[in-house]
mmCIF file of C-alpha atoms in Angstrom:
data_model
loop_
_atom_site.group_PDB
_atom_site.id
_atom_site.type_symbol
_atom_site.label_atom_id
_atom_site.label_comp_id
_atom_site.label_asym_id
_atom_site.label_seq_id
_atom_site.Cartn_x
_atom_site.Cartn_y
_atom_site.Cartn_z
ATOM 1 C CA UNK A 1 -23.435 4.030 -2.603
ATOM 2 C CA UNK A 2 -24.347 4.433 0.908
ATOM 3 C CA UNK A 3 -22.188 4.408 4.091
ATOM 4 C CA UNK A 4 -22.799 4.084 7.604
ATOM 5 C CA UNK A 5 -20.446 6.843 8.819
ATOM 6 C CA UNK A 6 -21.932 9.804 9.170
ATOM 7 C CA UNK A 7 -21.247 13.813 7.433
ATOM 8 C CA UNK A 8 -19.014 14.940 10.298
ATOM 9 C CA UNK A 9 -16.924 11.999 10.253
ATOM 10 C CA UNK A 10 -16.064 12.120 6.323
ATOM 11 C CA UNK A 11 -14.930 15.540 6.811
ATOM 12 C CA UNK A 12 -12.869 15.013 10.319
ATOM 13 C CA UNK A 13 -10.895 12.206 7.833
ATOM 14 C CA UNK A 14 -10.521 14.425 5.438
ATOM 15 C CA UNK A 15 -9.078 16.959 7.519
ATOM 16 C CA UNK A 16 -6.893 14.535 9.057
ATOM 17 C CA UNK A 17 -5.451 13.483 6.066
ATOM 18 C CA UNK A 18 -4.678 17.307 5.000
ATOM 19 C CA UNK A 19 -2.895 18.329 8.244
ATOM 20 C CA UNK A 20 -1.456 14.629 8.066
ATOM 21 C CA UNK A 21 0.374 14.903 4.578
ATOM 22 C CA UNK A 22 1.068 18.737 5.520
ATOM 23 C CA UNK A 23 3.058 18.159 8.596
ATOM 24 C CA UNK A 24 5.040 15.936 6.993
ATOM 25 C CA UNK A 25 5.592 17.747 3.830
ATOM 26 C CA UNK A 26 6.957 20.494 6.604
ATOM 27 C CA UNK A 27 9.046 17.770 8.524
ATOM 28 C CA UNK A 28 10.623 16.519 5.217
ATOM 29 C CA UNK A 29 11.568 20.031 4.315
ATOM 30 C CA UNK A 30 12.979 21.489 7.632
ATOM 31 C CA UNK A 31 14.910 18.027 7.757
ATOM 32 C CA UNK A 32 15.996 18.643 4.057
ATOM 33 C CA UNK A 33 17.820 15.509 2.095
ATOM 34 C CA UNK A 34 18.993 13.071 4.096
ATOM 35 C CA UNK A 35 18.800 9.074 4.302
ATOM 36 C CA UNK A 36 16.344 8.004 6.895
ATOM 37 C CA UNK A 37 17.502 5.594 9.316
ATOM 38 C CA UNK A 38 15.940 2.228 11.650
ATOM 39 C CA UNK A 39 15.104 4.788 14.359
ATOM 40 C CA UNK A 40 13.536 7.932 12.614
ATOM 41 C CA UNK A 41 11.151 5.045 10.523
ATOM 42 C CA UNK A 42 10.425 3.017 13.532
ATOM 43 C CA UNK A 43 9.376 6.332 15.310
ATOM 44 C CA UNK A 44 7.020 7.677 11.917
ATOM 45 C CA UNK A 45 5.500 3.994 11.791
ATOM 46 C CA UNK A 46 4.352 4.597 15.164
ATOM 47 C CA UNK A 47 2.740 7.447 15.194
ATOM 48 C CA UNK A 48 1.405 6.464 11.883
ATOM 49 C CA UNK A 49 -0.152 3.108 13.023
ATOM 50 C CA UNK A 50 -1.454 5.523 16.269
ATOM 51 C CA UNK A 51 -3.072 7.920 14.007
ATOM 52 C CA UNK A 52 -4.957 4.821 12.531
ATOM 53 C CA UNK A 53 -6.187 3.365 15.230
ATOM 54 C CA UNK A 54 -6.742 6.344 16.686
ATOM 55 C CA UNK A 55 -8.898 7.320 13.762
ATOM 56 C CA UNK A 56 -10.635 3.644 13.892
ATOM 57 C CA UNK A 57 -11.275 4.362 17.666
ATOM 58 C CA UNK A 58 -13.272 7.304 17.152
ATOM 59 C CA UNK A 59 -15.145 5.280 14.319
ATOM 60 C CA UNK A 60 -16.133 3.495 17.163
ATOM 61 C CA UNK A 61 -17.075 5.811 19.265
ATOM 62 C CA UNK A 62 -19.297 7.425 16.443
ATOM 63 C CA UNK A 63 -21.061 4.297 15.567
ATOM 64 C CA UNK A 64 -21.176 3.092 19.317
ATOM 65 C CA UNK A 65 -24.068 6.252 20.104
ATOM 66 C CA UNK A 66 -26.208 5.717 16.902
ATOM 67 C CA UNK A 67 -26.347 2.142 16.200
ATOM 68 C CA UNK A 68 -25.046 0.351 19.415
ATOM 69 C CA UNK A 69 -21.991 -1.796 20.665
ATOM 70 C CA UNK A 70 -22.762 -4.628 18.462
ATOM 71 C CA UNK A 71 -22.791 -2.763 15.006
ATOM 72 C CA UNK A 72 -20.007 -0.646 16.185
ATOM 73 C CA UNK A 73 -17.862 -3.698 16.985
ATOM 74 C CA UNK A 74 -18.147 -4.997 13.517
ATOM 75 C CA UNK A 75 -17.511 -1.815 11.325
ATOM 76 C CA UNK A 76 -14.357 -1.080 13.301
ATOM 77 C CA UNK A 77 -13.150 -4.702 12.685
ATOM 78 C CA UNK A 78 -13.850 -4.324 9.170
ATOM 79 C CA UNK A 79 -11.761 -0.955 9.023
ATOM 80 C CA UNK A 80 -8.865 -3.295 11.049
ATOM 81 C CA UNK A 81 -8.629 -6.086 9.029
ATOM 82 C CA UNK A 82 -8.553 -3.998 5.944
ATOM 83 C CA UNK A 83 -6.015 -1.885 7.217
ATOM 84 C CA UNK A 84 -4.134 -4.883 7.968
ATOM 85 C CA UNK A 85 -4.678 -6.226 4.540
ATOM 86 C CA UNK A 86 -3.428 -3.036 2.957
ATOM 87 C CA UNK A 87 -0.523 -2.749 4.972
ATOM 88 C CA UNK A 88 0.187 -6.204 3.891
ATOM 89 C CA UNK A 89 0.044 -6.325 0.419
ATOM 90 C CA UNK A 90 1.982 -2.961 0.343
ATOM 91 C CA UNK A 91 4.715 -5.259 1.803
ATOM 92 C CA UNK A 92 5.219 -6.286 -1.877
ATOM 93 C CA UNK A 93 4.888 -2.842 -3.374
ATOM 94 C CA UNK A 94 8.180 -2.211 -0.921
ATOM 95 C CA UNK A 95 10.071 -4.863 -2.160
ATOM 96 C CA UNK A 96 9.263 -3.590 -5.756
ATOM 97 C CA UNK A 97 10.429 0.512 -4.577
ATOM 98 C CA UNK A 98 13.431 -1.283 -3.228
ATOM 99 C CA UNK A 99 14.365 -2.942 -6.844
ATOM 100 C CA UNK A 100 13.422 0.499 -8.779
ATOM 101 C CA UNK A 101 15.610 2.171 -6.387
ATOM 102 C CA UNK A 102 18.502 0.117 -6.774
ATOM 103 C CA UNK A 103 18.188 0.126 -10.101
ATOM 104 C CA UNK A 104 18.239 3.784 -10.981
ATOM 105 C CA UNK A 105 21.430 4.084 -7.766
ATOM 106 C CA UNK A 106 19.109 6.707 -6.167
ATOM 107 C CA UNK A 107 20.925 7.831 -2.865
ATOM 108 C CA UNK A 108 18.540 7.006 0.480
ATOM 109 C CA UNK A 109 19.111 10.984 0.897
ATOM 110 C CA UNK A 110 17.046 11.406 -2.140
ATOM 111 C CA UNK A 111 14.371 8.667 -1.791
ATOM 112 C CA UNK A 112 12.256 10.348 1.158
ATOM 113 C CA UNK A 113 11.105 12.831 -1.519
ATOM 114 C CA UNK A 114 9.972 10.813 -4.751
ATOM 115 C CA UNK A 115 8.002 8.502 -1.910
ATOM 116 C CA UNK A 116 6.006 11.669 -0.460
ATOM 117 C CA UNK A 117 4.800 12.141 -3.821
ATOM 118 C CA UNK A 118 3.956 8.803 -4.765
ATOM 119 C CA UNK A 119 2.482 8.668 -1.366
ATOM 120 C CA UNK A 120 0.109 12.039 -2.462
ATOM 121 C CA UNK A 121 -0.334 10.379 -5.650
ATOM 122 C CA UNK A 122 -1.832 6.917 -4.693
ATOM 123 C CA UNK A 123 -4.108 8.666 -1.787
ATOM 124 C CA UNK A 124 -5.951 10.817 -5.084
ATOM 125 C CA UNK A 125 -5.772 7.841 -7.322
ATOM 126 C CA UNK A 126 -7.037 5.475 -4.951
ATOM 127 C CA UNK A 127 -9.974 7.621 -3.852
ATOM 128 C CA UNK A 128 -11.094 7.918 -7.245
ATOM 129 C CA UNK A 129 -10.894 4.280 -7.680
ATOM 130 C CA UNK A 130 -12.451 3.070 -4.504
ATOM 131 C CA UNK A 131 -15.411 5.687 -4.866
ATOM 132 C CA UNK A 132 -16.289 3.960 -8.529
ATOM 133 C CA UNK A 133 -15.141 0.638 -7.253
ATOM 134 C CA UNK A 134 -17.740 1.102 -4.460
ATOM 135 C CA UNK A 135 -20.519 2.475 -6.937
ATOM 136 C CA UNK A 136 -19.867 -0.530 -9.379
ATOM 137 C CA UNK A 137 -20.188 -3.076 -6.646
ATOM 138 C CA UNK A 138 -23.408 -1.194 -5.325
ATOM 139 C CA UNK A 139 -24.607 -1.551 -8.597
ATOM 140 C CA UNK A 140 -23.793 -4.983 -10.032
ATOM 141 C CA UNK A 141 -23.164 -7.675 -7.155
ATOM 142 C CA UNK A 142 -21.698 -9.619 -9.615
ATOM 143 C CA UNK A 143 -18.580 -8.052 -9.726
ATOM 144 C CA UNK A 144 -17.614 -9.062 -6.432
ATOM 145 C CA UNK A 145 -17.310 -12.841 -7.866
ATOM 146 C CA UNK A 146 -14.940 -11.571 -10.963
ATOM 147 C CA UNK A 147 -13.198 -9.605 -8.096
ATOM 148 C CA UNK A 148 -13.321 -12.665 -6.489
ATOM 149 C CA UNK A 149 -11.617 -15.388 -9.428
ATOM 150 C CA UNK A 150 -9.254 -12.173 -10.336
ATOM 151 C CA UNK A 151 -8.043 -12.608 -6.701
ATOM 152 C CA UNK A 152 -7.011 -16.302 -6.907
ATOM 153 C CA UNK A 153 -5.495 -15.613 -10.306
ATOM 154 C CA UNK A 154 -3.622 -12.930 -8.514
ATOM 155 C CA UNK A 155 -2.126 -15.165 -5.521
ATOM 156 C CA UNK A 156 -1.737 -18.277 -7.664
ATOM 157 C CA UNK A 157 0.301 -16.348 -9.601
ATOM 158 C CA UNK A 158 2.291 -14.495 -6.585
ATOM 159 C CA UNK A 159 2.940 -17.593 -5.563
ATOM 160 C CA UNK A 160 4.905 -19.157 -8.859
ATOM 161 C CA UNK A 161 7.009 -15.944 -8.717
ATOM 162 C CA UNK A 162 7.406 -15.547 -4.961
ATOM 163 C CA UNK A 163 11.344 -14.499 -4.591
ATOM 164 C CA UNK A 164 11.867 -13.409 -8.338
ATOM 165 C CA UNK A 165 13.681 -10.057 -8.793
ATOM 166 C CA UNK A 166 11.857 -7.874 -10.810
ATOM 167 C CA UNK A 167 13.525 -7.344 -14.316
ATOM 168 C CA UNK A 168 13.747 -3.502 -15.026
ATOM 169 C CA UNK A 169 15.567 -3.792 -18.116
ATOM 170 C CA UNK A 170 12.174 -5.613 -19.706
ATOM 171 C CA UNK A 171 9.517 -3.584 -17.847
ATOM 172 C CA UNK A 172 7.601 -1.944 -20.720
ATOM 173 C CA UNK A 173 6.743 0.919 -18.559
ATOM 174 C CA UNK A 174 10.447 1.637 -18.423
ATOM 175 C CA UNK A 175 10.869 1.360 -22.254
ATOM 176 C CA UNK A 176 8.214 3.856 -23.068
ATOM 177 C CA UNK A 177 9.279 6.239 -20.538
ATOM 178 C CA UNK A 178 12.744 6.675 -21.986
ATOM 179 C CA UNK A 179 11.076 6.431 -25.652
ATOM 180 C CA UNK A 180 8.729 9.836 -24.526
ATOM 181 C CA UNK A 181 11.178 11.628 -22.387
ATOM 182 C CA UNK A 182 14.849 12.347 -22.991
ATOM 183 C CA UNK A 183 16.860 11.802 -19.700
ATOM 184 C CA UNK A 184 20.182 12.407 -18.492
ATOM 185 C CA UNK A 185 22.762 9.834 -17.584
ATOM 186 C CA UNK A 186 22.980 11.077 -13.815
ATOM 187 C CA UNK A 187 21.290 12.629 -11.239
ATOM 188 C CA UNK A 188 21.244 16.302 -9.956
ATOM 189 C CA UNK A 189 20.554 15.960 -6.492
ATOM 190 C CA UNK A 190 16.708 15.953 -6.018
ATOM 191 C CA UNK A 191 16.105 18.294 -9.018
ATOM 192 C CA UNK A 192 13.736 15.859 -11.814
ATOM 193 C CA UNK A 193 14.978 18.243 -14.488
ATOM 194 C CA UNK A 194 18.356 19.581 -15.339
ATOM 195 C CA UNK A 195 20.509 21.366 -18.284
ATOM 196 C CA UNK A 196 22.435 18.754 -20.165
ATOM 197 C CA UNK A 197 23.879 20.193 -23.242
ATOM 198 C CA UNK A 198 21.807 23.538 -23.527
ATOM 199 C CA UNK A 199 18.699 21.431 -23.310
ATOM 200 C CA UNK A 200 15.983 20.550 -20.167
ATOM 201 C CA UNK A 201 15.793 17.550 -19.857
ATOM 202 C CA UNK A 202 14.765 14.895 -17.459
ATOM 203 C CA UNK A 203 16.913 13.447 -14.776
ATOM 204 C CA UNK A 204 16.488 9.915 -14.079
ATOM 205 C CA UNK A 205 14.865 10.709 -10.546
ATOM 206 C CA UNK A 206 11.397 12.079 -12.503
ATOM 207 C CA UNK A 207 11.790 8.215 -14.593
ATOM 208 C CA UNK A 208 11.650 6.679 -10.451
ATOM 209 C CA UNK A 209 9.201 8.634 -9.730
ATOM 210 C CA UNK A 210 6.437 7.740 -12.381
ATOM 211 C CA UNK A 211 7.985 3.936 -12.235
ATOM 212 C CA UNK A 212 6.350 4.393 -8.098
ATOM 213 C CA UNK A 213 3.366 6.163 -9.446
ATOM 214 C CA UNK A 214 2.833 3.210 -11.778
ATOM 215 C CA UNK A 215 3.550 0.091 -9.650
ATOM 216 C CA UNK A 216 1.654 1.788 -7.196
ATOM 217 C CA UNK A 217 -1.706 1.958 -9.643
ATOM 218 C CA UNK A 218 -0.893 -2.306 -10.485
ATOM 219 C CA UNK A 219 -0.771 -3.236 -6.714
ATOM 220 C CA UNK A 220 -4.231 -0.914 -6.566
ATOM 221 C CA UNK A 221 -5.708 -3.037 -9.006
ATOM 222 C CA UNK A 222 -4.836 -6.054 -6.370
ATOM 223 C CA UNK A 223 -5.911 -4.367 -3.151
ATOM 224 C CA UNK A 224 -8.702 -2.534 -3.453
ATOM 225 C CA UNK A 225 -10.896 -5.602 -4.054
ATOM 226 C CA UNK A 226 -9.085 -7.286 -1.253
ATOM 227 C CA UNK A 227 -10.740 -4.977 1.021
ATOM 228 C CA UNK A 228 -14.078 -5.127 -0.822
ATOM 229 C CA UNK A 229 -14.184 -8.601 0.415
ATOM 230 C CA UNK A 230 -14.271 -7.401 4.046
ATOM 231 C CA UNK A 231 -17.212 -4.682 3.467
ATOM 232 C CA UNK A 232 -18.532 -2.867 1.101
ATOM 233 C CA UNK A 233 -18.803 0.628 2.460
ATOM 234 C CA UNK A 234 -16.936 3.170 0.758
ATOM 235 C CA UNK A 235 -16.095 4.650 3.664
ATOM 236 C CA UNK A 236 -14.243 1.952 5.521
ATOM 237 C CA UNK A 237 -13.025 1.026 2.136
ATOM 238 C CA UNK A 238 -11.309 4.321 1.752
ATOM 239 C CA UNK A 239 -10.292 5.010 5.838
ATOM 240 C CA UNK A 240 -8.184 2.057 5.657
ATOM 241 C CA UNK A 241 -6.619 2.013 2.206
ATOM 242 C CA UNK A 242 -5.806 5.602 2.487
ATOM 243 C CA UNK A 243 -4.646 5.403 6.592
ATOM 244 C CA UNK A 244 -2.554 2.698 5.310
ATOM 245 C CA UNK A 245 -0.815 4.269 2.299
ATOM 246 C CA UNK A 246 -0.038 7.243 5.317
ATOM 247 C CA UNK A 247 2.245 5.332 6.670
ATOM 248 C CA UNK A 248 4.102 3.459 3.639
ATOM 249 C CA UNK A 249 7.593 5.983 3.502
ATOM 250 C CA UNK A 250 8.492 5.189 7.125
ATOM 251 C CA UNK A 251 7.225 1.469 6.726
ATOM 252 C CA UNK A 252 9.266 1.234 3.521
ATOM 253 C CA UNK A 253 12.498 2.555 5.127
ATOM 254 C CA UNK A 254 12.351 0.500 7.947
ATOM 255 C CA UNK A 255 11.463 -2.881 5.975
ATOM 256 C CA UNK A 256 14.117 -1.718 3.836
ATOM 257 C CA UNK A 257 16.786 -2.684 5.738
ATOM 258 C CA UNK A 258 15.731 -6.374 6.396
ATOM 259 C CA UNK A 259 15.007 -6.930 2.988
ATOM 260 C CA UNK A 260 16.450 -9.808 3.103
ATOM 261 C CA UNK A 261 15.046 -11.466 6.532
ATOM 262 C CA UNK A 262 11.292 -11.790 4.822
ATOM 263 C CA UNK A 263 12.259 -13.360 1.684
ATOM 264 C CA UNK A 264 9.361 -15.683 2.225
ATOM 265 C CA UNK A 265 6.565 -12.265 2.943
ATOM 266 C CA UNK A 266 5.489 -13.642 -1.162
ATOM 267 C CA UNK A 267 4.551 -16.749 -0.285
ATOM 268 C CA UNK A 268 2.162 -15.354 2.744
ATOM 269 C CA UNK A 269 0.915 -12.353 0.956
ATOM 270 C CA UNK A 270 -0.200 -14.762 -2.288
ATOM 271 C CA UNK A 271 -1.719 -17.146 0.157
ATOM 272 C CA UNK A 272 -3.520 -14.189 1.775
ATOM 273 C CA UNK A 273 -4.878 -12.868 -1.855
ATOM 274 C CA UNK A 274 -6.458 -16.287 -2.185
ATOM 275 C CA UNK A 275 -8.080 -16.620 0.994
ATOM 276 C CA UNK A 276 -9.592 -13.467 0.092
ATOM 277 C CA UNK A 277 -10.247 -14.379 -3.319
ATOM 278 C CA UNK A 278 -12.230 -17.393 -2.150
ATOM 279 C CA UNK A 279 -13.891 -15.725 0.510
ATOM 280 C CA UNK A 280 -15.335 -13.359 -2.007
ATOM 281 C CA UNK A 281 -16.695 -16.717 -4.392
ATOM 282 C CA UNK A 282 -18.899 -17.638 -1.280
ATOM 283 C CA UNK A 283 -19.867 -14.265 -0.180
ATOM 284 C CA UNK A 284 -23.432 -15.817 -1.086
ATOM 285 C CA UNK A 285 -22.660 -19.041 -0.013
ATOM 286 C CA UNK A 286 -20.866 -18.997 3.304
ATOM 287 C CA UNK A 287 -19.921 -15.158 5.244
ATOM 288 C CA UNK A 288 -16.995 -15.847 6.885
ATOM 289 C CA UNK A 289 -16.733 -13.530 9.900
ATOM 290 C CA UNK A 290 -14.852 -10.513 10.140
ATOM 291 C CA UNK A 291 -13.143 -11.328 13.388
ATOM 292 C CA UNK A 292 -11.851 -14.751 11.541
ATOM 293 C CA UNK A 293 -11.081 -13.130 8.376
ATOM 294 C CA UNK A 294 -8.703 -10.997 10.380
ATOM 295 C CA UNK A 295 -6.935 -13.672 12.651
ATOM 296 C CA UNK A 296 -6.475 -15.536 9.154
ATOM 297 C CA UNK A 297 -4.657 -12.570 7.766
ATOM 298 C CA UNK A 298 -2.617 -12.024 11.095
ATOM 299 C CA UNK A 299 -1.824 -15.918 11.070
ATOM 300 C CA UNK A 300 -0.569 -15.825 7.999
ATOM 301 C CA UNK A 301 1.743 -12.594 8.319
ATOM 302 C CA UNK A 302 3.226 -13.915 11.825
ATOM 303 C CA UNK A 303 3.776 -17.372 10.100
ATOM 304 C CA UNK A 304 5.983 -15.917 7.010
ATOM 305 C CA UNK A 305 7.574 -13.716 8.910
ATOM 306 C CA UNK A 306 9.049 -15.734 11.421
ATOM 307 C CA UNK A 307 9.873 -18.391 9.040
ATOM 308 C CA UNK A 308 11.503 -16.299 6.870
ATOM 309 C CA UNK A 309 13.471 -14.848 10.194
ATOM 310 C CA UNK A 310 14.618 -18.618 11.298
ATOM 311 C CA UNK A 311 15.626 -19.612 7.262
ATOM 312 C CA UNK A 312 17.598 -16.555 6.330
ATOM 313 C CA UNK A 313 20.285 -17.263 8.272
ATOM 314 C CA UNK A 314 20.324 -20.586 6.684
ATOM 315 C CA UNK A 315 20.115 -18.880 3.361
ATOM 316 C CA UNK A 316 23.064 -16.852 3.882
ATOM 317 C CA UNK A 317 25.452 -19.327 4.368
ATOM 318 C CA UNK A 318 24.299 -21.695 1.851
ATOM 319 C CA UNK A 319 25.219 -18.861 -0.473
ATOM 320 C CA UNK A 320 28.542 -17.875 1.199
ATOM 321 C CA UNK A 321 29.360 -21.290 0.999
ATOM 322 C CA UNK A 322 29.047 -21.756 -2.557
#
């Protein structure tokens, strides 16, 4: 499992990461509960998309004085277009926050919090995954072509289901939560346990909080070999999952409240699983480039996104008026 970033650079992104995720623990908590608005979210998903490329610059730089322009040029693509990748697909994973939310009435006041720890969460989860996702595929080449068919499943099936509401009341995670933990009928401000009746028990903020946890470990299972099919160097692998997932609270806050302009970000996001998907079937066959790989992605995001802008509109009425 080799990578072409060298010691000092592992531990500079590990550092980052720390001081990252520690800053805004300290930000959330000086700020205290409170719902996050267009502006504050816009501002965090700058600086978080800064930090990244910031990050992917000095990748460059790195690479740049031990293996020349050319090499250097390629590996920071790769990191690019999987950071692009990740931040797409966690468009869905958004969508699916949105419904838990909504389901459980969980005030935007209290939301901030159960995302930083999901956030946490995903970033140790994830870097155990991609570390023995990376050592399998190092391993047994193979795997990169069931990666590959489990991809196309994956966006066929995004596609049939593209605009479909989630249904909570039949998600089996929900069941066995509530069958293993007692919980309370309301919430208690951010508090994930409370006194009901002389007994601790669990509010239902703790329930949205391993719900997050556990749709975040099903989209994992989706885009983690997304980005194998860009490289396979666990390092580039884990700099842009991980610099992605940084930025997910401020990018779900401000996506949250246009929900309902990018009703069509399914459709794209399944098309871009199979492009992936296929382009890991002919990783033997035919390498398409990095550079291409990533205007395909970008194509496809600007192309759902602006249709979806010009058709909601449309949409709307069509629903007023019936």
């Amino acid at each position: 499992m080799e990578s072409i970033a060298p010691l000092w650079l592992w531990v500079v992104f590990f550092v980052s990461v720390v001081v990252a995720l520690v800053v805004d623990f300290v930000v959330m908590r000086h700020q205290g509960a409170h719902a996050v608005g267009v502006r504050e979210a816009l501002r965090w998903s700058v600086v978080w998309v800064a930090l990244s490329l910031a990050f992917n610059a000095l990748f460059w730089w790195a690479l740049q004085g031990t293996h020349g322009p050319e090499v250097a040029n390629t590996r920071a693509l790769e990191f690019l277009t999987g950071y692009l990748i990740e931040k797409s697909l966690a468009v869905d994973n958004i969508f699916v926050f949105l419904m838990i939310f909504s389901y459980f009435a969980v005030p935007p006041a209290f939301q901030k919090r159960v995302l930083m720890i999901g956030i946490v969460g995903a970033i140790v989860l994830r870097t155990v995954m991609i570390l023995i996702g990376a050592w399998l595929v190092a391993e047994f080449h193979w795997l990169l072509y069931v990666f590959g068919a489990f991809l196309v499943i994956t966006g066929i099936k995004m596609w049939r289901h593209a605009g479909e509401a989630p249904d909570m009341e039949s998600n089996p995670a929900l069941k066995l939560l509530r069958r293993v933990l007692p919980v309370s009928r309301s919430l208690d401000g951010e508090k994930f346990f409370t006194v009901e009746n002389g007994k601790r028990i669990a509010t239902p903020l703790l329930l949205v909080v391993a719900l997050v946890g556990i749709t975040d470990v099903i989209f994992a299972v989706d885009s983690i070999p997304a980005i194998f099919a860009i490289t396979t160097d666990p390092f580039i692998v884990l700099t842009s999952n991980v610099f992605a997932i940084l930025g997910l609270r401020a990018m779900y806050f401000l996506l949250a409240a246009a929900a309902e302009k990018f009703h069509l970000l399914g459709y794209g996001l399944a098309v871009i699983l199979t492009f992936i998907g296929t382009k890991m079937l002919l990783i033997d066959v035919f390498k398409i480039p990095v550079l291409v790989s990533l205007a395909v992605v970008a194509a496809i995001l600007a192309v759902t996104m602006v249709w979806s802008l010009k058709t909601a509109p449309k949409l709307g009425k069509g629903q007023g008026s019936s």
